[in-house]
PDB file of C-alpha atoms and ligand atoms in Angstrom:
ATOM      1  CA  MET E   7       4.225   8.008 -14.681  1.00 41.00           C
ATOM      2  CA  THR E   8       0.807   6.902 -15.948  1.00 49.00           C
ATOM      3  CA  ALA E   9      -1.936   9.537 -16.098  1.00 62.00           C
ATOM      4  CA  THR E  10      -4.470   9.038 -13.325  1.00 94.00           C
ATOM      5  CA  VAL E  11      -7.403  10.086 -15.522  1.00 97.00           C
ATOM      6  CA  ARG E  12      -8.294   9.254 -19.101  1.00 96.00           C
ATOM      7  CA  ALA E  13     -11.110  10.109 -21.477  1.00 97.00           C
ATOM      8  CA  LEU E  14     -13.777   7.683 -22.645  1.00 97.00           C
ATOM      9  CA  ALA E  15     -14.852   7.830 -26.297  1.00 97.00           C
ATOM     10  CA  ASP E  16     -17.504  10.490 -25.523  1.00 95.00           C
ATOM     11  CA  GLY E  17     -14.980  12.652 -23.661  1.00 96.00           C
ATOM     12  CA  THR E  18     -16.142  11.639 -20.150  1.00 94.00           C
ATOM     13  CA  GLU E  19     -13.092  11.658 -17.880  1.00 97.00           C
ATOM     14  CA  ILE E  20     -12.574   8.565 -15.768  1.00 98.00           C
ATOM     15  CA  PRO E  21      -9.933   7.928 -13.085  1.00 98.00           C
ATOM     16  CA  VAL E  22      -7.950   4.849 -14.152  1.00 98.00           C
ATOM     17  CA  LEU E  23      -7.945   3.372 -10.644  1.00 98.00           C
ATOM     18  CA  GLY E  24     -11.118   2.759  -8.656  1.00 98.00           C
ATOM     19  CA  LEU E  25     -12.181   0.894  -5.541  1.00 98.00           C
ATOM     20  CA  GLY E  26     -14.347  -2.133  -6.316  1.00 98.00           C
ATOM     21  CA  VAL E  27     -16.811  -2.868  -3.510  1.00 98.00           C
ATOM     22  CA  TRP E  28     -18.059  -6.322  -4.547  1.00 97.00           C
ATOM     23  CA  GLN E  29     -18.429  -8.546  -1.471  1.00 95.00           C
ATOM     24  CA  ILE E  30     -18.046  -5.656   0.960  1.00 97.00           C
ATOM     25  CA  ARG E  31     -20.950  -5.769   3.388  1.00 97.00           C
ATOM     26  CA  ASP E  32     -23.436  -2.914   3.500  1.00 96.00           C
ATOM     27  CA  GLY E  33     -23.024  -0.864   6.668  1.00 97.00           C
ATOM     28  CA  ARG E  34     -19.877  -0.117   8.599  1.00 97.00           C
ATOM     29  CA  GLU E  35     -17.564  -2.327   6.505  1.00 98.00           C
ATOM     30  CA  CYS E  36     -18.479  -0.684   3.216  1.00 98.00           C
ATOM     31  CA  GLU E  37     -18.622   2.845   4.623  1.00 98.00           C
ATOM     32  CA  ASP E  38     -15.142   2.433   6.111  1.00 98.00           C
ATOM     33  CA  ALA E  39     -13.692   1.032   2.889  1.00 98.00           C
ATOM     34  CA  VAL E  40     -15.059   3.880   0.772  1.00 98.00           C
ATOM     35  CA  ARG E  41     -14.044   6.499   3.337  1.00 98.00           C
ATOM     36  CA  TRP E  42     -10.487   5.119   3.533  1.00 98.00           C
ATOM     37  CA  ALA E  43     -10.277   4.998  -0.247  1.00 97.00           C
ATOM     38  CA  LEU E  44     -11.390   8.611  -0.630  1.00 97.00           C
ATOM     39  CA  GLU E  45      -8.919   9.678   2.086  1.00 97.00           C
ATOM     40  CA  ALA E  46      -6.176   7.793   0.236  1.00 96.00           C
ATOM     41  CA  GLY E  47      -6.928   9.704  -2.964  1.00 96.00           C
ATOM     42  CA  TYR E  48      -9.202   7.313  -4.854  1.00 97.00           C
ATOM     43  CA  ARG E  49     -11.692   9.276  -6.946  1.00 97.00           C
ATOM     44  CA  HIS E  50     -13.589   6.348  -8.461  1.00 98.00           C
ATOM     45  CA  ILE E  51     -15.939   3.933  -6.683  1.00 98.00           C
ATOM     46  CA  ASP E  52     -17.469   0.932  -8.450  1.00 98.00           C
ATOM     47  CA  THR E  53     -20.634  -0.578  -6.973  1.00 98.00           C
ATOM     48  CA  ALA E  54     -23.697  -2.437  -8.308  1.00 98.00           C
ATOM     49  CA  GLN E  55     -27.337  -2.997  -7.454  1.00 98.00           C
ATOM     50  CA  ASN E  56     -26.436  -6.644  -6.994  1.00 97.00           C
ATOM     51  CA  TYR E  57     -23.800  -5.879  -4.309  1.00 97.00           C
ATOM     52  CA  GLY E  58     -26.453  -4.523  -1.934  1.00 97.00           C
ATOM     53  CA  ASN E  59     -24.195  -1.746  -0.636  1.00 98.00           C
ATOM     54  CA  GLU E  60     -25.197   1.380  -2.584  1.00 98.00           C
ATOM     55  CA  ARG E  61     -26.551   3.041   0.587  1.00 98.00           C
ATOM     56  CA  SER E  62     -23.194   2.730   2.318  1.00 98.00           C
ATOM     57  CA  VAL E  63     -21.346   4.016  -0.731  1.00 98.00           C
ATOM     58  CA  GLY E  64     -23.671   7.036  -0.764  1.00 98.00           C
ATOM     59  CA  ARG E  65     -23.224   7.698   2.943  1.00 98.00           C
ATOM     60  CA  ALA E  66     -19.428   7.572   2.704  1.00 98.00           C
ATOM     61  CA  LEU E  67     -19.477   9.905  -0.306  1.00 98.00           C
ATOM     62  CA  ARG E  68     -21.579  12.450   1.577  1.00 98.00           C
ATOM     63  CA  ASP E  69     -19.462  12.162   4.735  1.00 97.00           C
ATOM     64  CA  SER E  70     -16.270  12.740   2.727  1.00 97.00           C
ATOM     65  CA  GLY E  71     -17.253  16.350   2.035  1.00 96.00           C
ATOM     66  CA  LEU E  72     -15.874  15.976  -1.503  1.00 97.00           C
ATOM     67  CA  ALA E  73     -17.790  17.791  -4.242  1.00 97.00           C
ATOM     68  CA  ARG E  74     -19.964  15.525  -6.375  1.00 98.00           C
ATOM     69  CA  ASP E  75     -17.906  16.144  -9.508  1.00 96.00           C
ATOM     70  CA  GLU E  76     -14.697  15.094  -7.782  1.00 97.00           C
ATOM     71  CA  VAL E  77     -15.667  11.416  -7.512  1.00 98.00           C
ATOM     72  CA  PHE E  78     -16.557   9.083 -10.387  1.00 98.00           C
ATOM     73  CA  VAL E  79     -19.356   6.715  -9.337  1.00 98.00           C
ATOM     74  CA  THR E  80     -20.396   3.587 -11.220  1.00 98.00           C
ATOM     75  CA  THR E  81     -23.317   1.301 -10.529  1.00 98.00           C
ATOM     76  CA  LYS E  82     -24.679  -1.654 -12.499  1.00 98.00           C
ATOM     77  CA  PHE E  83     -28.124  -2.810 -13.556  1.00 98.00           C
ATOM     78  CA  ASP E  84     -28.979  -6.144 -11.969  1.00 97.00           C
ATOM     79  CA  PRO E  85     -30.201  -7.720 -15.195  1.00 96.00           C
ATOM     80  CA  GLY E  86     -33.627  -9.232 -15.344  1.00 89.00           C
ATOM     81  CA  PRO E  87     -37.063  -8.358 -16.637  1.00 90.00           C
ATOM     82  CA  ARG E  88     -37.192  -5.003 -14.807  1.00 95.00           C
ATOM     83  CA  ASP E  89     -36.645  -1.638 -16.477  1.00 98.00           C
ATOM     84  CA  PRO E  90     -33.022  -0.445 -16.248  1.00 98.00           C
ATOM     85  CA  ALA E  91     -34.073   3.233 -16.209  1.00 98.00           C
ATOM     86  CA  ALA E  92     -36.507   2.718 -13.314  1.00 98.00           C
ATOM     87  CA  GLU E  93     -33.958   0.601 -11.451  1.00 98.00           C
ATOM     88  CA  LEU E  94     -31.366   3.356 -11.809  1.00 98.00           C
ATOM     89  CA  GLU E  95     -33.791   5.794 -10.166  1.00 98.00           C
ATOM     90  CA  ARG E  96     -33.930   3.409  -7.190  1.00 98.00           C
ATOM     91  CA  SER E  97     -30.125   3.224  -7.154  1.00 98.00           C
ATOM     92  CA  LEU E  98     -29.888   7.016  -7.164  1.00 98.00           C
ATOM     93  CA  GLU E  99     -32.223   7.157  -4.167  1.00 98.00           C
ATOM     94  CA  ARG E 100     -30.044   4.654  -2.299  1.00 98.00           C
ATOM     95  CA  LEU E 101     -26.848   6.469  -3.303  1.00 98.00           C
ATOM     96  CA  GLY E 102     -28.346   9.886  -2.561  1.00 98.00           C
ATOM     97  CA  LEU E 103     -27.163  11.176  -5.952  1.00 98.00           C
ATOM     98  CA  ASP E 104     -28.825  12.948  -8.883  1.00 98.00           C
ATOM     99  CA  ALA E 105     -26.824  10.921 -11.392  1.00 98.00           C
ATOM    100  CA  VAL E 106     -24.095   8.317 -11.636  1.00 98.00           C
ATOM    101  CA  ASP E 107     -21.104   8.802 -13.905  1.00 98.00           C
ATOM    102  CA  LEU E 108     -21.412   5.338 -15.380  1.00 98.00           C
ATOM    103  CA  TYR E 109     -24.217   2.756 -15.461  1.00 98.00           C
ATOM    104  CA  LEU E 110     -23.418  -0.745 -16.703  1.00 98.00           C
ATOM    105  CA  VAL E 111     -25.485  -3.784 -17.666  1.00 98.00           C
ATOM    106  CA  HIS E 112     -24.010  -6.209 -15.126  1.00 98.00           C
ATOM    107  CA  TRP E 113     -24.095  -9.214 -17.458  1.00 98.00           C
ATOM    108  CA  PRO E 114     -25.856 -10.074 -20.738  1.00 97.00           C
ATOM    109  CA  ALA E 115     -28.859 -11.830 -19.179  1.00 95.00           C
ATOM    110  CA  GLY E 116     -31.477 -12.574 -21.824  1.00 94.00           C
ATOM    111  CA  GLY E 117     -28.987 -11.595 -24.546  1.00 96.00           C
ATOM    112  CA  PRO E 118     -26.681  -8.635 -25.096  1.00 97.00           C
ATOM    113  CA  THR E 119     -29.309  -6.181 -26.383  1.00 98.00           C
ATOM    114  CA  ARG E 120     -32.218  -6.793 -24.008  1.00 97.00           C
ATOM    115  CA  ALA E 121     -31.465  -4.052 -21.463  1.00 98.00           C
ATOM    116  CA  TRP E 122     -30.153  -1.432 -23.873  1.00 98.00           C
ATOM    117  CA  ASP E 123     -33.334   0.556 -24.571  1.00 98.00           C
ATOM    118  CA  GLY E 124     -33.733   1.162 -20.862  1.00 98.00           C
ATOM    119  CA  MET E 125     -30.049   1.993 -20.466  1.00 98.00           C
ATOM    120  CA  GLN E 126     -30.353   4.609 -23.216  1.00 98.00           C
ATOM    121  CA  ARG E 127     -33.436   6.049 -21.512  1.00 98.00           C
ATOM    122  CA  ALA E 128     -31.469   6.381 -18.255  1.00 98.00           C
ATOM    123  CA  HIS E 129     -28.792   8.230 -20.215  1.00 98.00           C
ATOM    124  CA  GLU E 130     -31.304  10.515 -21.976  1.00 98.00           C
ATOM    125  CA  ARG E 131     -32.841  11.448 -18.616  1.00 98.00           C
ATOM    126  CA  GLY E 132     -29.410  12.528 -17.421  1.00 98.00           C
ATOM    127  CA  HIS E 133     -29.349   9.869 -14.694  1.00 98.00           C
ATOM    128  CA  ALA E 134     -26.222   8.216 -16.138  1.00 98.00           C
ATOM    129  CA  ARG E 135     -23.547  10.366 -17.740  1.00 98.00           C
ATOM    130  CA  ALA E 136     -22.205   7.356 -19.614  1.00 98.00           C
ATOM    131  CA  ILE E 137     -23.560   3.842 -20.129  1.00 98.00           C
ATOM    132  CA  GLY E 138     -21.783   0.576 -20.761  1.00 98.00           C
ATOM    133  CA  VAL E 139     -21.676  -3.140 -20.114  1.00 98.00           C
ATOM    134  CA  SER E 140     -19.956  -5.790 -18.022  1.00 98.00           C
ATOM    135  CA  ASN E 141     -19.126  -9.428 -18.737  1.00 98.00           C
ATOM    136  CA  PHE E 142     -19.727  -8.952 -22.479  1.00 98.00           C
ATOM    137  CA  GLY E 143     -17.604 -10.936 -24.939  1.00 98.00           C
ATOM    138  CA  ALA E 144     -16.561  -9.607 -28.362  1.00 98.00           C
ATOM    139  CA  ALA E 145     -19.605 -11.154 -30.051  1.00 98.00           C
ATOM    140  CA  ASP E 146     -21.933  -9.575 -27.461  1.00 98.00           C
ATOM    141  CA  ILE E 147     -20.347  -6.165 -28.087  1.00 98.00           C
ATOM    142  CA  GLU E 148     -20.839  -6.562 -31.845  1.00 98.00           C
ATOM    143  CA  SER E 149     -24.523  -7.482 -31.410  1.00 98.00           C
ATOM    144  CA  LEU E 150     -25.076  -4.530 -29.133  1.00 98.00           C
ATOM    145  CA  LEU E 151     -23.361  -2.079 -31.489  1.00 98.00           C
ATOM    146  CA  GLY E 152     -25.698  -3.304 -34.213  1.00 98.00           C
ATOM    147  CA  VAL E 153     -28.708  -1.801 -32.410  1.00 97.00           C
ATOM    148  CA  ALA E 154     -27.297   0.900 -30.111  1.00 98.00           C
ATOM    149  CA  ALA E 155     -28.083   4.578 -30.750  1.00 98.00           C
ATOM    150  CA  VAL E 156     -25.863   5.448 -27.780  1.00 98.00           C
ATOM    151  CA  PRO E 157     -22.842   3.124 -27.869  1.00 98.00           C
ATOM    152  CA  PRO E 158     -21.413   1.498 -24.739  1.00 98.00           C
ATOM    153  CA  MET E 159     -18.431   3.436 -23.406  1.00 98.00           C
ATOM    154  CA  VAL E 160     -17.053   0.663 -21.189  1.00 98.00           C
ATOM    155  CA  ASN E 161     -16.897  -3.104 -20.849  1.00 98.00           C
ATOM    156  CA  GLN E 162     -15.963  -4.287 -17.359  1.00 98.00           C
ATOM    157  CA  VAL E 163     -14.572  -7.823 -17.265  1.00 98.00           C
ATOM    158  CA  GLN E 164     -12.420 -10.132 -15.184  1.00 98.00           C
ATOM    159  CA  PHE E 165      -8.914  -9.234 -16.310  1.00 98.00           C
ATOM    160  CA  SER E 166      -5.397  -9.886 -15.016  1.00 98.00           C
ATOM    161  CA  PRO E 167      -2.181 -11.436 -16.372  1.00 98.00           C
ATOM    162  CA  PHE E 168      -3.841 -14.815 -15.753  1.00 98.00           C
ATOM    163  CA  GLU E 169      -6.945 -13.699 -17.646  1.00 98.00           C
ATOM    164  CA  PHE E 170      -5.234 -11.629 -20.341  1.00 98.00           C
ATOM    165  CA  ARG E 171      -8.151 -11.494 -22.783  1.00 98.00           C
ATOM    166  CA  ARG E 172      -6.184 -10.030 -25.637  1.00 98.00           C
ATOM    167  CA  GLY E 173      -8.827 -10.846 -28.254  1.00 98.00           C
ATOM    168  CA  LEU E 174     -11.478  -9.073 -26.226  1.00 98.00           C
ATOM    169  CA  GLN E 175      -9.198  -6.128 -25.547  1.00 98.00           C
ATOM    170  CA  GLU E 176      -8.436  -5.712 -29.248  1.00 98.00           C
ATOM    171  CA  ALA E 177     -12.113  -5.974 -30.175  1.00 98.00           C
ATOM    172  CA  CYS E 178     -13.059  -3.349 -27.590  1.00 98.00           C
ATOM    173  CA  GLU E 179     -10.237  -1.019 -28.643  1.00 97.00           C
ATOM    174  CA  ARG E 180     -11.321  -1.246 -32.291  1.00 98.00           C
ATOM    175  CA  ARG E 181     -14.847  -0.240 -31.253  1.00 98.00           C
ATOM    176  CA  GLY E 182     -13.874   2.583 -28.892  1.00 98.00           C
ATOM    177  CA  VAL E 183     -15.049   0.659 -25.809  1.00 98.00           C
ATOM    178  CA  ALA E 184     -12.748   1.120 -22.791  1.00 98.00           C
ATOM    179  CA  LEU E 185     -11.955  -2.048 -20.868  1.00 98.00           C
ATOM    180  CA  GLU E 186     -12.190  -2.131 -17.079  1.00 98.00           C
ATOM    181  CA  ALA E 187     -10.565  -4.889 -15.019  1.00 98.00           C
ATOM    182  CA  TYR E 188     -12.497  -6.429 -12.154  1.00 98.00           C
ATOM    183  CA  SER E 189     -10.829  -8.998  -9.901  1.00 98.00           C
ATOM    184  CA  PRO E 190      -7.385  -7.734 -11.017  1.00 98.00           C
ATOM    185  CA  LEU E 191      -5.854  -9.721  -8.127  1.00 98.00           C
ATOM    186  CA  GLY E 192      -7.811 -12.855  -9.051  1.00 97.00           C
ATOM    187  CA  THR E 193      -9.929 -12.231  -5.906  1.00 97.00           C
ATOM    188  CA  GLY E 194      -6.631 -12.684  -4.049  1.00 97.00           C
ATOM    189  CA  ARG E 195      -5.521 -15.961  -5.687  1.00 97.00           C
ATOM    190  CA  HIS E 196      -2.949 -14.407  -8.018  1.00 98.00           C
ATOM    191  CA  LEU E 197      -1.122 -12.723  -5.136  1.00 98.00           C
ATOM    192  CA  ARG E 198       0.503 -16.045  -4.262  1.00 97.00           C
ATOM    193  CA  ASP E 199       2.028 -16.630  -7.707  1.00 98.00           C
ATOM    194  CA  ARG E 200       5.840 -17.124  -7.663  1.00 98.00           C
ATOM    195  CA  GLU E 201       6.563 -15.032 -10.753  1.00 98.00           C
ATOM    196  CA  VAL E 202       4.445 -12.148  -9.517  1.00 98.00           C
ATOM    197  CA  ALA E 203       6.186 -12.337  -6.130  1.00 98.00           C
ATOM    198  CA  ALA E 204       9.655 -12.396  -7.750  1.00 98.00           C
ATOM    199  CA  ILE E 205       8.937  -9.200  -9.705  1.00 98.00           C
ATOM    200  CA  ALA E 206       7.482  -7.578  -6.590  1.00 98.00           C
ATOM    201  CA  ASP E 207      10.602  -8.485  -4.571  1.00 98.00           C
ATOM    202  CA  ARG E 208      12.930  -7.074  -7.197  1.00 98.00           C
ATOM    203  CA  LEU E 209      11.021  -3.795  -7.354  1.00 98.00           C
ATOM    204  CA  GLY E 210      10.495  -3.532  -3.588  1.00 98.00           C
ATOM    205  CA  ARG E 211       6.727  -3.587  -4.159  1.00 98.00           C
ATOM    206  CA  THR E 212       3.930  -5.952  -3.195  1.00 98.00           C
ATOM    207  CA  PRO E 213       2.349  -8.559  -5.505  1.00 98.00           C
ATOM    208  CA  ALA E 214      -0.904  -6.551  -5.428  1.00 98.00           C
ATOM    209  CA  GLN E 215       0.895  -3.431  -6.627  1.00 98.00           C
ATOM    210  CA  VAL E 216       2.545  -5.409  -9.442  1.00 98.00           C
ATOM    211  CA  LEU E 217      -0.822  -6.758 -10.618  1.00 98.00           C
ATOM    212  CA  VAL E 218      -2.566  -3.377 -10.441  1.00 98.00           C
ATOM    213  CA  ARG E 219       0.355  -1.795 -12.266  1.00 98.00           C
ATOM    214  CA  TRP E 220       0.239  -4.471 -14.990  1.00 98.00           C
ATOM    215  CA  SER E 221      -3.421  -3.609 -15.662  1.00 98.00           C
ATOM    216  CA  LEU E 222      -2.580   0.087 -15.937  1.00 98.00           C
ATOM    217  CA  GLN E 223       0.371  -0.489 -18.256  1.00 98.00           C
ATOM    218  CA  ARG E 224      -1.781  -2.783 -20.395  1.00 98.00           C
ATOM    219  CA  GLY E 225      -4.244   0.091 -20.851  1.00 97.00           C
ATOM    220  CA  LEU E 226      -7.002  -1.007 -18.467  1.00 98.00           C
ATOM    221  CA  ILE E 227      -9.028   0.920 -15.947  1.00 98.00           C
ATOM    222  CA  VAL E 228      -8.484  -1.162 -12.814  1.00 98.00           C
ATOM    223  CA  LEU E 229     -10.750  -1.869  -9.831  1.00 98.00           C
ATOM    224  CA  PRO E 230      -8.986  -3.705  -6.991  1.00 98.00           C
ATOM    225  CA  LYS E 231     -11.182  -4.594  -4.012  1.00 98.00           C
ATOM    226  CA  SER E 232     -10.167  -4.501  -0.373  1.00 98.00           C
ATOM    227  CA  SER E 233     -11.907  -3.817   2.896  1.00 98.00           C
ATOM    228  CA  HIS E 234      -8.633  -3.258   4.792  1.00 98.00           C
ATOM    229  CA  HIS E 235      -7.192   0.200   5.289  1.00 98.00           C
ATOM    230  CA  ASP E 236      -3.532  -0.704   4.678  1.00 98.00           C
ATOM    231  CA  ARG E 237      -4.346  -2.632   1.504  1.00 98.00           C
ATOM    232  CA  ILE E 238      -6.600   0.094   0.118  1.00 98.00           C
ATOM    233  CA  VAL E 239      -3.721   2.544   0.560  1.00 97.00           C
ATOM    234  CA  GLN E 240      -1.181   0.084  -0.840  1.00 97.00           C
ATOM    235  CA  ASN E 241      -3.218  -0.743  -3.956  1.00 98.00           C
ATOM    236  CA  ALA E 242      -3.327   2.922  -4.944  1.00 97.00           C
ATOM    237  CA  ALA E 243       0.424   3.511  -4.526  1.00 97.00           C
ATOM    238  CA  VAL E 244       1.102   2.456  -8.095  1.00 97.00           C
ATOM    239  CA  PHE E 245       1.845   5.708  -9.899  1.00 97.00           C
ATOM    240  CA  ASP E 246       5.478   6.061  -8.820  1.00 96.00           C
ATOM    241  CA  PHE E 247       7.006   2.972 -10.438  1.00 97.00           C
ATOM    242  CA  GLU E 248       6.959   1.105 -13.735  1.00 97.00           C
ATOM    243  CA  LEU E 249       7.186  -2.516 -14.782  1.00 98.00           C
ATOM    244  CA  THR E 250       9.895  -3.053 -17.389  1.00 98.00           C
ATOM    245  CA  GLY E 251       9.197  -4.536 -20.800  1.00 98.00           C
ATOM    246  CA  ASP E 252      10.668  -7.832 -19.526  1.00 98.00           C
ATOM    247  CA  ASP E 253       8.375  -7.800 -16.474  1.00 98.00           C
ATOM    248  CA  LEU E 254       5.368  -7.274 -18.736  1.00 98.00           C
ATOM    249  CA  THR E 255       6.448 -10.163 -20.966  1.00 98.00           C
ATOM    250  CA  VAL E 256       6.824 -12.519 -17.985  1.00 98.00           C
ATOM    251  CA  LEU E 257       3.410 -11.500 -16.644  1.00 98.00           C
ATOM    252  CA  ASP E 258       1.714 -11.704 -20.049  1.00 98.00           C
ATOM    253  CA  LYS E 259       2.790 -15.351 -20.280  1.00 98.00           C
ATOM    254  CA  LEU E 260       0.744 -16.226 -17.203  1.00 98.00           C
ATOM    255  CA  ASP E 261      -2.407 -15.982 -19.339  1.00 98.00           C
ATOM    256  CA  ARG E 262      -4.589 -19.086 -19.144  1.00 98.00           C
ATOM    257  CA  THR E 263      -7.296 -17.914 -21.530  1.00 98.00           C
ATOM    258  CA  HIS E 264      -5.214 -18.241 -24.738  1.00 98.00           C
ATOM    259  CA  GLY E 265      -5.889 -14.581 -25.422  1.00 98.00           C
ATOM    260  CA  THR E 266      -9.621 -15.179 -25.653  1.00 98.00           C
ATOM    261  CA  ASP E 267     -12.176 -12.682 -26.918  1.00 98.00           C
ATOM    262  CA  ARG E 268     -14.700 -14.047 -24.437  1.00 98.00           C
ATOM    263  CA  ALA E 269     -15.515 -12.335 -21.157  1.00 98.00           C
ATOM    264  CA  LEU E 270     -15.591 -15.424 -18.958  1.00 96.00           C
ATOM    265  CA  GLU E 271     -14.650 -19.071 -19.219  1.00 92.00           C
ATOM    266  CA  HIS E 272     -17.656 -20.165 -17.185  1.00 91.00           C
ATOM    267  CA  PRO E 273     -20.588 -17.731 -17.432  1.00 91.00           C
ATOM    268  CA  TRP E 274     -23.013 -17.982 -14.493  1.00 88.00           C
ATOM    269  CA  TRP E 275     -26.046 -16.750 -16.450  1.00 89.00           C
TER     270      TRP E 275
HETATM  271  P1  LIG S  13      -9.551  -7.939   1.743  1.00 57.46           P
HETATM  272  O1  LIG S  13     -10.772  -7.320   1.128  1.00 57.46           O
HETATM  273  O2  LIG S  13      -9.851  -8.769   2.945  1.00 57.46           O
HETATM  274  O3  LIG S  13      -8.465  -6.924   1.994  1.00 57.46           O
HETATM  275  P2  LIG S  13      -9.751  -8.646  -6.400  1.00 57.46           P
HETATM  276  O4  LIG S  13      -9.534  -7.170  -6.403  1.00 57.46           O
HETATM  277  O5  LIG S  13      -9.022  -9.378  -7.474  1.00 57.46           O
HETATM  278  O6  LIG S  13     -11.209  -9.015  -6.353  1.00 57.46           O
HETATM  279  O7  LIG S  13      -9.112  -9.201  -5.039  1.00 57.46           O
HETATM  280  C1  LIG S  13      -9.687  -8.922  -3.799  1.00 57.46           C
HETATM  281  C2  LIG S  13      -9.152  -9.887  -2.765  1.00 57.46           C
HETATM  282  O8  LIG S  13      -7.762  -9.640  -2.556  1.00 57.46           O
HETATM  283  C3  LIG S  13      -9.824  -9.699  -1.438  1.00 57.46           C
HETATM  284  O9  LIG S  13      -9.904 -10.967  -0.817  1.00 57.46           O
HETATM  285  C4  LIG S  13      -8.867  -8.776  -0.684  1.00 57.46           C
HETATM  286  O10 LIG S  13      -8.948  -9.011   0.702  1.00 57.46           O
HETATM  287  C5  LIG S  13      -7.521  -9.196  -1.219  1.00 57.46           C
HETATM  288  N1  LIG S  13      -6.576  -8.061  -1.305  1.00 57.46           N
HETATM  289  C6  LIG S  13      -6.808  -6.854  -1.840  1.00 57.46           C
HETATM  290  N2  LIG S  13      -5.702  -6.089  -1.801  1.00 57.46           N
HETATM  291  C7  LIG S  13      -4.753  -6.825  -1.203  1.00 57.46           C
HETATM  292  C8  LIG S  13      -3.399  -6.577  -0.859  1.00 57.46           C
HETATM  293  N3  LIG S  13      -2.820  -5.418  -1.140  1.00 57.46           N
HETATM  294  N4  LIG S  13      -2.701  -7.565  -0.240  1.00 57.46           N
HETATM  295  C9  LIG S  13      -3.292  -8.764   0.041  1.00 57.46           C
HETATM  296  N5  LIG S  13      -4.571  -9.052  -0.268  1.00 57.46           N
HETATM  297  C10 LIG S  13      -5.301  -8.097  -0.880  1.00 57.46           C
END
């Protein structure tokens, strides 16, 4: 069975499975999703300033009655000309927290180093226990490491068997940067794949569980999104089975990125 928690390079412990709340509406929908996730045993919630739902995440965390140190909370700097440290203070107000566990630069707007001074300031103030990046390719990571006093602990990218960015994974591993997978189900598209379905049928699991499990066995921290109770529960029931070496090989071959070291085929920034 895979461990449910691992250590980042600075020793910060991070649960390897989290609920991603991208595209979950602020208000009832987001509060329900986070509440159901916490009831189902998730101890890691991944939000962002850009998602517009930090208030709901905060409300659900408070309503859960769980102690602050029992849940790992990530938010992301909506990159632009503003100061990341000041923006994190606004996030903390919305979340109702004194600090987040992880604060990421959402994407390398204006270049990979632009936000880092402010990110380090947020870390120094104790408002972010760890800092990192998202949507950074291998070259972006190298540029950032060239100037960083506090190195990024995490790079969160789109990752699945269909986006098996081996080059990026190797580059991050060499540099002690943990890789997190967003859209591990291909925002739902990969659930319909025949090979994924065949493996799921053989194992008596669902395609979503196969894809989440693949990310875990490939060493990723994985962030499936759902706003449905049954799916949230299902996506976390992945610690009592294993994909075989043959399953992994079949899934690995679905990669369409040619093992790229880039974060995205079509950046939006
Ligand atoms: P919904 O939120 O309506 O449940 P990704 O994590 O790759 O971004 O994928 C999220 C998409 O996959 C959402 O559209 C979500 O729908 C859907 N989804 C999440 N978990 C499951 C599941 N176990 N079975 C079917 N669809 C799922």
